[in-house]
Short mmCIF file of C-alpha atoms in Angstrom, two decimals:
data_model
loop_
_atom_site.label_atom_id
_atom_site.label_comp_id
_atom_site.label_asym_id
_atom_site.label_seq_id
_atom_site.Cartn_x
_atom_site.Cartn_y
_atom_site.Cartn_z
CA MET S 4 92.98 94.35 102.34
CA SER S 5 90.94 97.02 101.31
CA PHE S 6 87.68 95.94 99.05
CA THR S 7 88.35 98.03 96.68
CA ALA S 8 91.42 95.69 96.11
CA THR S 9 89.62 92.54 96.69
CA ASP S 10 87.29 93.58 94.12
CA VAL S 11 90.27 94.22 91.70
CA VAL S 12 91.63 91.34 92.59
CA ARG S 13 88.47 88.89 91.96
CA LEU S 14 87.20 90.89 88.84
CA LEU S 15 90.50 90.79 86.91
CA THR S 16 90.11 86.58 88.03
CA VAL S 17 86.48 86.16 86.31
CA LYS S 18 88.16 87.96 83.13
CA GLY S 19 91.24 85.39 83.29
CA GLU S 20 93.53 89.60 82.64
CA THR S 21 95.40 89.76 84.12
CA LEU S 22 97.80 93.71 86.13
CA ALA S 23 100.72 95.53 86.36
CA VAL S 24 101.36 98.35 88.13
CA ALA S 25 103.72 101.27 87.93
CA GLU S 26 104.19 104.39 90.59
CA SER S 27 105.96 106.53 91.96
CA LEU S 28 104.58 109.20 95.19
CA THR S 29 103.39 105.34 96.58
CA GLY S 30 106.23 103.61 96.54
CA GLY S 31 104.81 100.48 96.24
CA LEU S 32 101.37 100.81 98.84
CA VAL S 33 99.38 99.76 95.59
CA ALA S 34 100.99 96.76 95.06
CA ALA S 35 100.92 95.69 98.31
CA GLU S 36 97.78 96.68 98.26
CA ILE S 37 96.69 94.45 96.19
CA THR S 38 98.97 91.07 97.22
CA SER S 39 97.39 91.42 100.51
CA VAL S 40 93.94 89.74 98.79
CA PRO S 41 94.13 85.41 98.28
CA GLY S 42 94.50 84.46 95.30
CA ALA S 43 95.97 87.98 93.86
CA SER S 44 99.29 85.40 91.80
CA LYS S 45 96.97 84.71 90.19
CA VAL S 46 96.29 87.48 88.31
CA PHE S 47 99.85 90.47 89.11
CA ARG S 48 102.32 90.09 88.00
CA GLY S 49 104.34 92.33 89.17
CA SER S 50 104.88 96.43 89.71
CA VAL S 51 107.54 98.66 88.43
CA THR S 52 108.29 101.51 91.83
CA ALA S 53 109.98 104.06 89.58
CA TYR S 54 110.21 107.00 92.27
CA ALA S 55 113.52 108.87 90.14
CA THR S 56 112.17 110.58 86.78
CA ASP S 57 114.76 109.08 84.47
CA LEU S 58 113.71 105.56 86.16
CA LYS S 59 109.59 106.64 84.41
CA HIS S 60 112.62 106.79 80.67
CA ASP S 61 114.09 103.79 81.53
CA LEU S 62 111.90 101.12 83.08
CA LEU S 63 108.40 102.33 81.28
CA GLY S 64 109.49 104.37 77.93
CA VAL S 65 107.62 107.28 79.52
CA ASP S 66 109.53 109.68 76.69
CA ALA S 67 111.61 111.85 77.64
CA THR S 68 110.82 115.12 76.01
CA LEU S 69 108.12 114.94 77.48
CA LEU S 70 109.84 114.64 80.85
CA ALA S 71 111.71 117.21 80.36
CA ALA S 72 109.18 119.62 79.31
CA ARG S 73 106.36 119.28 81.97
CA GLY S 74 108.09 116.69 84.62
CA ALA S 75 106.97 114.15 85.78
CA VAL S 76 103.86 114.98 87.82
CA ASP S 77 101.16 115.35 84.68
CA PRO S 78 98.21 113.75 83.53
CA GLN S 79 100.38 111.91 80.40
CA VAL S 80 103.71 111.13 82.44
CA ALA S 81 100.85 109.02 84.14
CA ALA S 82 99.24 106.75 80.93
CA GLU S 83 102.81 106.13 79.77
CA MET S 84 103.85 104.80 82.28
CA ALA S 85 100.73 102.83 82.61
CA VAL S 86 101.40 101.93 79.40
CA GLY S 87 104.82 101.71 79.61
CA VAL S 88 104.55 98.67 82.43
CA ARG S 89 101.35 96.97 81.01
CA LYS S 90 103.48 96.19 77.88
CA ALA S 91 106.77 95.82 80.30
CA LEU S 92 105.71 93.62 82.07
CA GLY S 93 103.08 91.08 79.31
CA THR S 94 99.60 92.52 80.74
CA ASP S 95 96.13 92.52 79.98
CA TRP S 96 96.14 96.33 82.56
CA GLY S 97 97.86 98.44 83.77
CA ILE S 98 98.21 101.20 86.13
CA ALA S 99 99.88 104.27 87.40
CA THR S 100 100.17 106.83 90.46
CA THR S 101 102.67 110.31 89.92
CA GLY S 102 102.11 112.96 91.83
CA VAL S 103 103.41 115.25 95.07
CA ALA S 104 102.31 114.04 98.19
CA GLY S 105 104.98 116.26 99.81
CA PRO S 106 105.80 118.11 102.23
CA ASP S 107 107.70 120.75 99.88
CA PRO S 108 106.06 121.34 95.42
CA GLN S 109 107.17 119.32 92.67
CA ASP S 110 108.05 120.01 89.39
CA GLY S 111 105.47 123.41 89.72
CA GLN S 112 103.04 121.17 91.39
CA ALA S 113 101.55 121.86 93.98
CA VAL S 114 101.07 119.40 97.35
CA GLY S 115 98.17 116.65 96.87
CA THR S 116 98.66 117.05 92.88
CA VAL S 117 98.25 113.32 91.82
CA PHE S 118 97.59 111.68 88.85
CA VAL S 119 96.04 108.27 88.31
CA ALA S 120 95.86 106.25 85.64
CA VAL S 121 94.60 103.09 83.76
CA ASP S 122 95.57 101.20 80.24
CA GLY S 123 94.10 97.77 79.38
CA PRO S 124 92.60 95.77 76.83
CA VAL S 125 90.28 97.53 73.59
CA GLY S 126 87.38 95.67 72.48
CA ALA S 127 85.18 96.45 69.64
CA ASP S 128 82.14 95.60 72.24
CA SER S 129 84.45 96.92 75.95
CA GLY S 130 82.64 100.03 76.68
CA SER S 131 85.36 100.29 79.65
CA ALA S 132 88.50 102.35 79.00
CA GLY S 133 89.60 101.84 75.13
CA GLY S 134 93.26 101.80 76.33
CA GLY S 135 93.34 104.49 78.76
CA LYS S 136 92.31 106.22 80.88
CA VAL S 137 93.20 109.11 83.79
CA GLU S 138 91.61 111.64 86.31
CA ALA S 139 93.04 114.12 88.23
CA LEU S 140 93.45 114.67 92.31
CA ARG S 141 92.88 117.51 94.44
CA LEU S 142 94.08 115.78 97.81
CA ASN S 143 94.34 117.14 100.47
CA GLY S 144 96.01 115.84 104.35
CA ASP S 145 99.60 114.63 104.84
CA ARG S 146 101.81 113.06 102.87
CA ALA S 147 100.77 109.70 104.10
CA GLU S 148 96.87 110.64 103.60
CA ILE S 149 97.61 112.33 99.67
CA ARG S 150 99.52 108.71 99.34
CA ARG S 151 97.17 106.69 101.35
CA GLU S 152 94.38 108.13 98.77
CA SER S 153 96.07 107.86 95.38
CA VAL S 154 95.61 104.49 96.35
CA ARG S 155 92.38 104.16 96.92
CA SER S 156 92.09 105.56 94.06
CA VAL S 157 93.21 104.65 91.15
CA LEU S 158 92.05 100.95 92.42
CA ALA S 159 88.69 102.07 92.49
CA LEU S 160 89.35 102.87 89.18
CA LEU S 161 90.74 100.39 87.41
CA LEU S 162 88.01 99.03 89.16
CA LYS S 163 85.05 101.72 87.57
CA GLU S 164 86.53 100.55 83.97
CA LEU S 165 86.94 96.64 85.26
CA ALA S 166 83.16 96.65 86.03
CA GLY S 167 82.62 98.10 82.87
CA GLU S 168 84.51 95.91 80.48
CA GLN S 169 82.24 93.10 81.71
CA THR S 170 78.85 92.51 79.55
CA GLY S 171 75.64 91.98 81.97
CA ASN S 172 76.30 88.26 81.64
CA GLU S 173 79.84 87.94 83.55
CA ARG S 174 77.89 89.38 85.72
CA ALA S 175 75.06 87.81 86.93
CA GLN S 176 77.48 84.50 86.41
CA ASP S 177 80.59 86.00 88.75
CA THR S 178 78.21 86.17 91.54
CA GLU S 179 75.68 83.22 91.39
CA ARG S 180 79.46 81.30 91.70
CA ASN S 181 80.57 84.39 94.64
CA GLY S 182 76.87 83.66 96.42
CA GLY S 183 75.53 86.81 95.50
CA PHE S 184 71.74 87.06 94.47
#
């Protein structure tokens, strides 16, 4: 269990919001990290591991023309995966991972090419995702290291969006409630 996953679960709990995960190269590791946190069942609805390209379309609604033209390792595919899992599982937030963990390149993309995405609520006073955000990563290491860093990166992106959406008063109340200063 990571501090990032713990913080994600804590912030979602405070906000009364829910999360769903769409994974490709991480193969369920993001969901495992989140569910390792006690109390995750209050906020985590579920996940879709769409490892095969056709499942990204069939289960998550990723545009088939986009997949055919660019392949599964693409920033827009990551964004559509996050939107799709959020809609499919009926959550406030959706996050997604897609990329190449190796050992071989895929869809013309080098090993270590990863895209992580967040899709969240759009509020008038929200300084957050504005609906969605994607980060491109170029990771080094072996397959396991690339997958671990992809998990860390998507959770960090979500945490940044959650913290950015929380108002100062909510942060103060949460800190006080959890024994902080």
